[in-house]
Amino acid sequence: MSDALILEKKGHIALLTLNNPPAHTWTPESLLELIDIVEDLNADKDNYALVITGNGDKFFSAGADLNRFDHNDKAKSFDFSNAFGRSFETLTNYNGVSIAAINGYAMGGGLEVALACDVRIADAHAQMALPEAAVGLLPCGLGSQHLSWLVGEQWAKRMILLGERLKTDKALDIGLISEIVGSGTVVEKALELAAKVEGQSPTSVRYCKELIMAARSQPLNSAFPIEREQFVKLWDSEDQKEGVSAFVEKRKPEWKNR
């Protein structure tokens, strides 16, 4: 693992710190590394949640390293955009619950990685924007799609087409984040939220997340029968048997993630 991405495991929770100072910008290399990290976590039966934050208190991430775009090589631009798309799509499809602990400025690809997470909370002083059009670019890490889905077309257009930067109060108001926390406490709060996942069956969480995300890509009623099928499919899992037995026996369940 490179110094740009620091992964710590805290029981069933993984804490990933973006660490490419001064602004924790993304490179093609770090984006591809994120794919490997998420895929490794998906294969780890002891991992239930992932918290992502930036090092320090100023930047969550300022997005792409624009020095890597100062050229006329379209092949290089394709490789970079492809790395953004693949990386954040992999994060979106992470098996567990991902939480973005936005500790400072989240700009461009920095906001896009947060948009790819399941839950977003922010430090009171954080700010968020997708300013790519101001430098002749566009969001290529799924941002135009995720933002529109999460906050609606009007605010997506204001942020992307007009380049509006949001402070946390407005981000909370439009549903971009779910909570504002006191300065310097965002990682602690994110870890507290992630710990709640330990009380849930990881098998059930995975199925529930798949069903929730299905609404983004298909008509609402198309997932109705799948929901019932997945419910019955849980009877093939050890976690279903353990969860019900633990409830009946009035004890804490011991999940196997299978």
PDB file of C-alpha atoms in Angstrom:
ATOM      1  CA  MET A   1       0.000   0.000   0.000  1.00  0.00           C
ATOM      2  CA  SER A   2       1.256   3.485  -0.868  1.00  0.00           C
ATOM      3  CA  ASP A   3       1.483   6.427   1.507  1.00  0.00           C
ATOM      4  CA  ALA A   4      -1.344   8.133  -0.436  1.00  0.00           C
ATOM      5  CA  LEU A   5      -3.934   5.777   1.065  1.00  0.00           C
ATOM      6  CA  ILE A   6      -3.520   4.604   4.654  1.00  0.00           C
ATOM      7  CA  LEU A   7      -5.691   1.665   5.725  1.00  0.00           C
ATOM      8  CA  GLU A   8      -6.220   0.740   9.369  1.00  0.00           C
ATOM      9  CA  LYS A   9      -8.416  -2.089  10.604  1.00  0.00           C
ATOM     10  CA  LYS A  10     -10.300  -1.557  13.833  1.00  0.00           C
ATOM     11  CA  GLY A  11     -12.127  -4.814  14.485  1.00  0.00           C
ATOM     12  CA  HIS A  12     -14.875  -5.121  11.888  1.00  0.00           C
ATOM     13  CA  ILE A  13     -14.294  -1.544  10.671  1.00  0.00           C
ATOM     14  CA  ALA A  14     -11.701  -0.361   8.155  1.00  0.00           C
ATOM     15  CA  LEU A  15     -10.533   3.266   8.330  1.00  0.00           C
ATOM     16  CA  LEU A  16      -9.094   4.611   5.074  1.00  0.00           C
ATOM     17  CA  THR A  17      -7.260   7.936   5.282  1.00  0.00           C
ATOM     18  CA  LEU A  18      -6.547   9.945   2.133  1.00  0.00           C
ATOM     19  CA  ASN A  19      -2.962  11.146   2.501  1.00  0.00           C
ATOM     20  CA  ASN A  20      -1.540  12.927  -0.529  1.00  0.00           C
ATOM     21  CA  PRO A  21      -0.660  16.360   0.895  1.00  0.00           C
ATOM     22  CA  PRO A  22      -1.279  19.166   0.758  1.00  0.00           C
ATOM     23  CA  ALA A  23      -4.817  18.579  -0.598  1.00  0.00           C
ATOM     24  CA  HIS A  24      -5.036  14.755  -0.828  1.00  0.00           C
ATOM     25  CA  THR A  25      -5.539  14.789  -4.589  1.00  0.00           C
ATOM     26  CA  TRP A  26      -6.234  11.659  -6.596  1.00  0.00           C
ATOM     27  CA  THR A  27      -3.851  10.161  -9.146  1.00  0.00           C
ATOM     28  CA  PRO A  28      -4.522   7.248 -11.489  1.00  0.00           C
ATOM     29  CA  GLU A  29      -2.282   5.166  -9.256  1.00  0.00           C
ATOM     30  CA  SER A  30      -4.160   5.932  -6.042  1.00  0.00           C
ATOM     31  CA  LEU A  31      -7.511   5.390  -7.757  1.00  0.00           C
ATOM     32  CA  LEU A  32      -6.474   1.924  -8.918  1.00  0.00           C
ATOM     33  CA  GLU A  33      -5.137   1.243  -5.427  1.00  0.00           C
ATOM     34  CA  LEU A  34      -8.580   2.074  -4.019  1.00  0.00           C
ATOM     35  CA  ILE A  35     -10.061  -0.643  -6.240  1.00  0.00           C
ATOM     36  CA  ASP A  36      -7.649  -3.192  -4.756  1.00  0.00           C
ATOM     37  CA  ILE A  37      -8.446  -2.049  -1.215  1.00  0.00           C
ATOM     38  CA  VAL A  38     -12.208  -2.360  -1.644  1.00  0.00           C
ATOM     39  CA  GLU A  39     -11.936  -5.721  -3.372  1.00  0.00           C
ATOM     40  CA  ASP A  40      -9.727  -7.008  -0.538  1.00  0.00           C
ATOM     41  CA  LEU A  41     -12.273  -5.776   2.017  1.00  0.00           C
ATOM     42  CA  ASN A  42     -15.063  -7.511   0.100  1.00  0.00           C
ATOM     43  CA  ALA A  43     -13.127 -10.761   0.412  1.00  0.00           C
ATOM     44  CA  ASP A  44     -12.561 -10.254   4.157  1.00  0.00           C
ATOM     45  CA  LYS A  45     -15.406 -11.912   6.074  1.00  0.00           C
ATOM     46  CA  ASP A  46     -14.447  -9.964   9.205  1.00  0.00           C
ATOM     47  CA  ASN A  47     -14.973  -6.567   7.558  1.00  0.00           C
ATOM     48  CA  TYR A  48     -18.417  -4.967   7.865  1.00  0.00           C
ATOM     49  CA  ALA A  49     -17.828  -1.238   7.364  1.00  0.00           C
ATOM     50  CA  LEU A  50     -15.460   1.272   5.776  1.00  0.00           C
ATOM     51  CA  VAL A  51     -14.857   4.863   6.941  1.00  0.00           C
ATOM     52  CA  ILE A  52     -13.071   7.251   4.560  1.00  0.00           C
ATOM     53  CA  THR A  53     -11.559  10.560   5.666  1.00  0.00           C
ATOM     54  CA  GLY A  54      -8.735  12.946   4.823  1.00  0.00           C
ATOM     55  CA  ASN A  55      -5.599  13.491   6.866  1.00  0.00           C
ATOM     56  CA  GLY A  56      -5.590  16.688   8.925  1.00  0.00           C
ATOM     57  CA  ASP A  57      -8.404  19.180   9.319  1.00  0.00           C
ATOM     58  CA  LYS A  58      -8.326  21.255   6.114  1.00  0.00           C
ATOM     59  CA  PHE A  59      -8.851  18.880   3.196  1.00  0.00           C
ATOM     60  CA  PHE A  60     -10.928  15.765   2.765  1.00  0.00           C
ATOM     61  CA  SER A  61      -9.749  15.769  -0.854  1.00  0.00           C
ATOM     62  CA  ALA A  62      -9.425  18.450  -3.506  1.00  0.00           C
ATOM     63  CA  GLY A  63     -10.074  15.942  -6.291  1.00  0.00           C
ATOM     64  CA  ALA A  64      -7.805  15.177  -9.213  1.00  0.00           C
ATOM     65  CA  ASP A  65      -4.213  16.328  -9.425  1.00  0.00           C
ATOM     66  CA  LEU A  66      -4.685  18.891 -12.231  1.00  0.00           C
ATOM     67  CA  ASN A  67      -0.978  18.764 -13.029  1.00  0.00           C
ATOM     68  CA  ARG A  68      -1.768  15.356 -14.510  1.00  0.00           C
ATOM     69  CA  PHE A  69      -4.223  16.988 -16.960  1.00  0.00           C
ATOM     70  CA  ASP A  70      -1.847  19.600 -18.364  1.00  0.00           C
ATOM     71  CA  HIS A  71      -1.154  17.827 -21.673  1.00  0.00           C
ATOM     72  CA  ASN A  72      -2.711  17.035 -25.073  1.00  0.00           C
ATOM     73  CA  ASP A  73      -2.602  13.245 -24.772  1.00  0.00           C
ATOM     74  CA  LYS A  74      -6.163  11.919 -25.041  1.00  0.00           C
ATOM     75  CA  ALA A  75      -5.021   8.397 -24.161  1.00  0.00           C
ATOM     76  CA  LYS A  76      -3.736   9.651 -20.802  1.00  0.00           C
ATOM     77  CA  SER A  77      -7.002  11.498 -20.175  1.00  0.00           C
ATOM     78  CA  PHE A  78      -8.947   8.328 -20.924  1.00  0.00           C
ATOM     79  CA  ASP A  79      -6.817   6.316 -18.502  1.00  0.00           C
ATOM     80  CA  PHE A  80      -7.389   8.892 -15.749  1.00  0.00           C
ATOM     81  CA  SER A  81     -11.161   9.143 -16.309  1.00  0.00           C
ATOM     82  CA  ASN A  82     -11.433   5.369 -16.548  1.00  0.00           C
ATOM     83  CA  ALA A  83      -9.583   5.028 -13.238  1.00  0.00           C
ATOM     84  CA  PHE A  84     -11.995   7.505 -11.627  1.00  0.00           C
ATOM     85  CA  GLY A  85     -15.057   5.693 -12.936  1.00  0.00           C
ATOM     86  CA  ARG A  86     -13.891   2.173 -12.134  1.00  0.00           C
ATOM     87  CA  SER A  87     -12.630   3.124  -8.697  1.00  0.00           C
ATOM     88  CA  PHE A  88     -15.749   4.895  -7.492  1.00  0.00           C
ATOM     89  CA  GLU A  89     -18.033   2.301  -9.067  1.00  0.00           C
ATOM     90  CA  THR A  90     -16.150  -0.352  -7.094  1.00  0.00           C
ATOM     91  CA  LEU A  91     -16.613   1.721  -3.936  1.00  0.00           C
ATOM     92  CA  THR A  92     -20.324   2.167  -4.677  1.00  0.00           C
ATOM     93  CA  ASN A  93     -20.658  -1.623  -4.869  1.00  0.00           C
ATOM     94  CA  TYR A  94     -18.682  -2.304  -1.680  1.00  0.00           C
ATOM     95  CA  ASN A  95     -20.335  -5.167   0.241  1.00  0.00           C
ATOM     96  CA  GLY A  96     -20.414  -3.402   3.597  1.00  0.00           C
ATOM     97  CA  VAL A  97     -21.503   0.048   4.723  1.00  0.00           C
ATOM     98  CA  SER A  98     -19.242   2.914   3.621  1.00  0.00           C
ATOM     99  CA  ILE A  99     -19.195   6.222   5.487  1.00  0.00           C
ATOM    100  CA  ALA A 100     -17.511   9.402   4.277  1.00  0.00           C
ATOM    101  CA  ALA A 101     -16.190  11.461   7.191  1.00  0.00           C
ATOM    102  CA  ILE A 102     -15.782  14.781   5.381  1.00  0.00           C
ATOM    103  CA  ASN A 103     -13.258  16.627   7.523  1.00  0.00           C
ATOM    104  CA  GLY A 104     -12.634  19.642   5.263  1.00  0.00           C
ATOM    105  CA  TYR A 105     -12.795  20.741   1.640  1.00  0.00           C
ATOM    106  CA  ALA A 106     -14.313  18.057  -0.622  1.00  0.00           C
ATOM    107  CA  MET A 107     -13.896  19.283  -4.186  1.00  0.00           C
ATOM    108  CA  GLY A 108     -14.351  17.547  -7.530  1.00  0.00           C
ATOM    109  CA  GLY A 109     -13.148  13.969  -7.237  1.00  0.00           C
ATOM    110  CA  GLY A 110     -12.918  14.548  -3.496  1.00  0.00           C
ATOM    111  CA  LEU A 111     -16.667  15.022  -3.326  1.00  0.00           C
ATOM    112  CA  GLU A 112     -17.208  12.208  -5.818  1.00  0.00           C
ATOM    113  CA  VAL A 113     -15.567   9.637  -3.552  1.00  0.00           C
ATOM    114  CA  ALA A 114     -17.912  10.786  -0.774  1.00  0.00           C
ATOM    115  CA  LEU A 115     -20.893  10.531  -3.152  1.00  0.00           C
ATOM    116  CA  ALA A 116     -19.915   6.903  -3.800  1.00  0.00           C
ATOM    117  CA  CYS A 117     -20.279   6.152  -0.077  1.00  0.00           C
ATOM    118  CA  ASP A 118     -23.510   5.019   1.580  1.00  0.00           C
ATOM    119  CA  VAL A 119     -23.495   7.689   4.306  1.00  0.00           C
ATOM    120  CA  ARG A 120     -21.912  11.144   4.417  1.00  0.00           C
ATOM    121  CA  ILE A 121     -21.317  13.234   7.537  1.00  0.00           C
ATOM    122  CA  ALA A 122     -19.277  16.424   7.686  1.00  0.00           C
ATOM    123  CA  ASP A 123     -17.242  18.561  10.031  1.00  0.00           C
ATOM    124  CA  ALA A 124     -18.917  21.913  10.645  1.00  0.00           C
ATOM    125  CA  HIS A 125     -16.257  23.808   8.649  1.00  0.00           C
ATOM    126  CA  ALA A 126     -16.309  21.506   5.584  1.00  0.00           C
ATOM    127  CA  GLN A 127     -17.237  22.745   2.113  1.00  0.00           C
ATOM    128  CA  MET A 128     -18.305  20.776  -0.957  1.00  0.00           C
ATOM    129  CA  ALA A 129     -18.263  21.474  -4.705  1.00  0.00           C
ATOM    130  CA  LEU A 130     -17.978  19.956  -8.169  1.00  0.00           C
ATOM    131  CA  PRO A 131     -16.036  22.782  -9.889  1.00  0.00           C
ATOM    132  CA  GLU A 132     -14.721  20.873 -12.917  1.00  0.00           C
ATOM    133  CA  ALA A 133     -16.448  23.067 -15.519  1.00  0.00           C
ATOM    134  CA  ALA A 134     -14.484  26.077 -14.228  1.00  0.00           C
ATOM    135  CA  VAL A 135     -11.304  24.485 -15.630  1.00  0.00           C
ATOM    136  CA  GLY A 136     -12.863  23.117 -18.812  1.00  0.00           C
ATOM    137  CA  LEU A 137     -13.539  19.642 -17.465  1.00  0.00           C
ATOM    138  CA  LEU A 138     -16.507  17.688 -16.086  1.00  0.00           C
ATOM    139  CA  PRO A 139     -17.050  15.248 -13.208  1.00  0.00           C
ATOM    140  CA  CYS A 140     -15.877  11.840 -14.443  1.00  0.00           C
ATOM    141  CA  GLY A 141     -16.017   9.898 -11.161  1.00  0.00           C
ATOM    142  CA  LEU A 142     -19.781   9.274 -11.405  1.00  0.00           C
ATOM    143  CA  GLY A 143     -20.443  12.682  -9.839  1.00  0.00           C
ATOM    144  CA  SER A 144     -22.976  13.959 -12.364  1.00  0.00           C
ATOM    145  CA  GLN A 145     -25.024  10.803 -11.836  1.00  0.00           C
ATOM    146  CA  HIS A 146     -24.696  10.306  -8.083  1.00  0.00           C
ATOM    147  CA  LEU A 147     -25.268  13.962  -7.233  1.00  0.00           C
ATOM    148  CA  SER A 148     -28.413  14.170  -9.364  1.00  0.00           C
ATOM    149  CA  TRP A 149     -29.815  11.068  -7.704  1.00  0.00           C
ATOM    150  CA  LEU A 150     -29.026  12.223  -4.175  1.00  0.00           C
ATOM    151  CA  VAL A 151     -30.051  15.899  -4.256  1.00  0.00           C
ATOM    152  CA  GLY A 152     -32.217  16.226  -7.366  1.00  0.00           C
ATOM    153  CA  GLU A 153     -31.671  17.886 -10.720  1.00  0.00           C
ATOM    154  CA  GLN A 154     -31.957  21.510  -9.581  1.00  0.00           C
ATOM    155  CA  TRP A 155     -29.178  21.409  -6.993  1.00  0.00           C
ATOM    156  CA  ALA A 156     -27.037  19.140  -9.161  1.00  0.00           C
ATOM    157  CA  LYS A 157     -27.263  21.772 -11.907  1.00  0.00           C
ATOM    158  CA  ARG A 158     -26.459  24.607  -9.508  1.00  0.00           C
ATOM    159  CA  MET A 159     -23.378  22.790  -8.233  1.00  0.00           C
ATOM    160  CA  ILE A 160     -22.129  21.465 -11.586  1.00  0.00           C
ATOM    161  CA  LEU A 161     -23.323  24.040 -14.125  1.00  0.00           C
ATOM    162  CA  LEU A 162     -23.020  27.143 -11.935  1.00  0.00           C
ATOM    163  CA  GLY A 163     -20.111  25.904  -9.844  1.00  0.00           C
ATOM    164  CA  GLU A 164     -21.782  26.661  -6.527  1.00  0.00           C
ATOM    165  CA  ARG A 165     -19.814  25.667  -3.426  1.00  0.00           C
ATOM    166  CA  LEU A 166     -21.873  24.496  -0.451  1.00  0.00           C
ATOM    167  CA  LYS A 167     -21.226  24.880   3.235  1.00  0.00           C
ATOM    168  CA  THR A 168     -22.466  22.197   5.562  1.00  0.00           C
ATOM    169  CA  ASP A 169     -25.763  23.819   6.509  1.00  0.00           C
ATOM    170  CA  LYS A 170     -26.943  23.907   2.893  1.00  0.00           C
ATOM    171  CA  ALA A 171     -25.486  20.443   2.212  1.00  0.00           C
ATOM    172  CA  LEU A 172     -27.544  19.098   5.110  1.00  0.00           C
ATOM    173  CA  ASP A 173     -30.643  20.972   3.945  1.00  0.00           C
ATOM    174  CA  ILE A 174     -30.605  19.382   0.476  1.00  0.00           C
ATOM    175  CA  GLY A 175     -29.671  15.888   1.685  1.00  0.00           C
ATOM    176  CA  LEU A 176     -26.096  15.824   0.426  1.00  0.00           C
ATOM    177  CA  ILE A 177     -24.937  14.928   3.942  1.00  0.00           C
ATOM    178  CA  SER A 178     -26.892  13.372   6.801  1.00  0.00           C
ATOM    179  CA  GLU A 179     -25.254  15.109   9.764  1.00  0.00           C
ATOM    180  CA  ILE A 180     -22.998  18.008  10.782  1.00  0.00           C
ATOM    181  CA  VAL A 181     -20.658  17.297  13.692  1.00  0.00           C
ATOM    182  CA  GLY A 182     -18.453  19.450  15.891  1.00  0.00           C
ATOM    183  CA  SER A 183     -15.075  20.501  14.599  1.00  0.00           C
ATOM    184  CA  GLY A 184     -12.487  17.761  14.905  1.00  0.00           C
ATOM    185  CA  THR A 185     -14.957  14.998  15.779  1.00  0.00           C
ATOM    186  CA  VAL A 186     -16.064  13.734  12.366  1.00  0.00           C
ATOM    187  CA  VAL A 187     -13.924  10.577  12.329  1.00  0.00           C
ATOM    188  CA  GLU A 188     -14.970   9.684  15.866  1.00  0.00           C
ATOM    189  CA  LYS A 189     -18.631  10.091  14.898  1.00  0.00           C
ATOM    190  CA  ALA A 190     -18.175   8.087  11.700  1.00  0.00           C
ATOM    191  CA  LEU A 191     -16.591   5.236  13.653  1.00  0.00           C
ATOM    192  CA  GLU A 192     -19.549   5.340  16.070  1.00  0.00           C
ATOM    193  CA  LEU A 193     -21.940   5.024  13.135  1.00  0.00           C
ATOM    194  CA  ALA A 194     -19.867   2.230  11.620  1.00  0.00           C
ATOM    195  CA  ALA A 195     -19.976   0.357  14.927  1.00  0.00           C
ATOM    196  CA  LYS A 196     -23.767   0.169  14.600  1.00  0.00           C
ATOM    197  CA  VAL A 197     -23.244  -2.123  11.614  1.00  0.00           C
ATOM    198  CA  GLU A 198     -21.762  -4.738  13.947  1.00  0.00           C
ATOM    199  CA  GLY A 199     -25.229  -5.280  15.390  1.00  0.00           C
ATOM    200  CA  GLN A 200     -26.617  -6.082  11.941  1.00  0.00           C
ATOM    201  CA  SER A 201     -26.243  -9.316  10.040  1.00  0.00           C
ATOM    202  CA  PRO A 202     -23.592  -8.593   7.378  1.00  0.00           C
ATOM    203  CA  THR A 203     -25.405 -10.956   5.007  1.00  0.00           C
ATOM    204  CA  SER A 204     -28.669  -9.060   5.475  1.00  0.00           C
ATOM    205  CA  VAL A 205     -26.877  -5.721   5.099  1.00  0.00           C
ATOM    206  CA  ARG A 206     -25.384  -6.840   1.791  1.00  0.00           C
ATOM    207  CA  TYR A 207     -28.760  -7.953   0.421  1.00  0.00           C
ATOM    208  CA  CYS A 208     -30.509  -4.815   1.696  1.00  0.00           C
ATOM    209  CA  LYS A 209     -27.904  -2.567   0.115  1.00  0.00           C
ATOM    210  CA  GLU A 210     -28.278  -4.336  -3.236  1.00  0.00           C
ATOM    211  CA  LEU A 211     -32.039  -3.809  -3.106  1.00  0.00           C
ATOM    212  CA  ILE A 212     -31.756  -0.133  -2.149  1.00  0.00           C
ATOM    213  CA  MET A 213     -29.236   0.548  -4.902  1.00  0.00           C
ATOM    214  CA  ALA A 214     -31.393  -1.293  -7.468  1.00  0.00           C
ATOM    215  CA  ALA A 215     -33.843   1.611  -7.413  1.00  0.00           C
ATOM    216  CA  ARG A 216     -31.211   3.766  -9.131  1.00  0.00           C
ATOM    217  CA  SER A 217     -31.026   1.669 -12.275  1.00  0.00           C
ATOM    218  CA  GLN A 218     -34.455   0.129 -12.808  1.00  0.00           C
ATOM    219  CA  PRO A 219     -38.149   0.856 -12.307  1.00  0.00           C
ATOM    220  CA  LEU A 220     -39.281   0.743  -8.683  1.00  0.00           C
ATOM    221  CA  ASN A 221     -41.671  -2.171  -9.123  1.00  0.00           C
ATOM    222  CA  SER A 222     -39.099  -4.368 -10.864  1.00  0.00           C
ATOM    223  CA  ALA A 223     -37.373  -5.038  -7.531  1.00  0.00           C
ATOM    224  CA  PHE A 224     -40.563  -5.987  -5.681  1.00  0.00           C
ATOM    225  CA  PRO A 225     -40.302  -9.734  -6.467  1.00  0.00           C
ATOM    226  CA  ILE A 226     -36.511  -9.668  -5.996  1.00  0.00           C
ATOM    227  CA  GLU A 227     -37.022  -8.341  -2.479  1.00  0.00           C
ATOM    228  CA  ARG A 228     -39.145 -11.376  -1.605  1.00  0.00           C
ATOM    229  CA  GLU A 229     -36.710 -13.753  -3.308  1.00  0.00           C
ATOM    230  CA  GLN A 230     -33.766 -12.329  -1.375  1.00  0.00           C
ATOM    231  CA  PHE A 231     -35.715 -12.639   1.873  1.00  0.00           C
ATOM    232  CA  VAL A 232     -36.185 -16.372   1.291  1.00  0.00           C
ATOM    233  CA  LYS A 233     -32.576 -16.706   0.099  1.00  0.00           C
ATOM    234  CA  LEU A 234     -31.425 -15.570   3.553  1.00  0.00           C
ATOM    235  CA  TRP A 235     -32.559 -18.962   4.839  1.00  0.00           C
ATOM    236  CA  ASP A 236     -29.482 -20.394   3.101  1.00  0.00           C
ATOM    237  CA  SER A 237     -27.227 -18.268   5.316  1.00  0.00           C
ATOM    238  CA  GLU A 238     -25.752 -19.046   8.725  1.00  0.00           C
ATOM    239  CA  ASP A 239     -26.360 -15.442   9.787  1.00  0.00           C
ATOM    240  CA  GLN A 240     -30.144 -15.781   9.465  1.00  0.00           C
ATOM    241  CA  LYS A 241     -30.177 -18.825  11.718  1.00  0.00           C
ATOM    242  CA  GLU A 242     -27.813 -17.164  14.189  1.00  0.00           C
ATOM    243  CA  GLY A 243     -29.764 -13.908  14.274  1.00  0.00           C
ATOM    244  CA  VAL A 244     -33.125 -15.505  15.035  1.00  0.00           C
ATOM    245  CA  SER A 245     -31.625 -17.984  17.522  1.00  0.00           C
ATOM    246  CA  ALA A 246     -29.814 -15.194  19.358  1.00  0.00           C
ATOM    247  CA  PHE A 247     -33.030 -13.177  19.622  1.00  0.00           C
ATOM    248  CA  VAL A 248     -35.007 -16.143  20.941  1.00  0.00           C
ATOM    249  CA  GLU A 249     -32.221 -17.052  23.379  1.00  0.00           C
ATOM    250  CA  LYS A 250     -31.840 -13.397  24.460  1.00  0.00           C
ATOM    251  CA  ARG A 251     -28.136 -13.163  23.648  1.00  0.00           C
ATOM    252  CA  LYS A 252     -25.899 -11.145  21.329  1.00  0.00           C
ATOM    253  CA  PRO A 253     -25.532 -12.718  17.867  1.00  0.00           C
ATOM    254  CA  GLU A 254     -22.143 -13.889  16.635  1.00  0.00           C
ATOM    255  CA  TRP A 255     -22.133 -13.146  12.908  1.00  0.00           C
ATOM    256  CA  LYS A 256     -20.238 -15.346  10.451  1.00  0.00           C
ATOM    257  CA  ASN A 257     -20.837 -13.177   7.338  1.00  0.00           C
ATOM    258  CA  ARG A 258     -21.982 -16.208   5.406  1.00  0.00           C
TER     259      ARG A 258
END
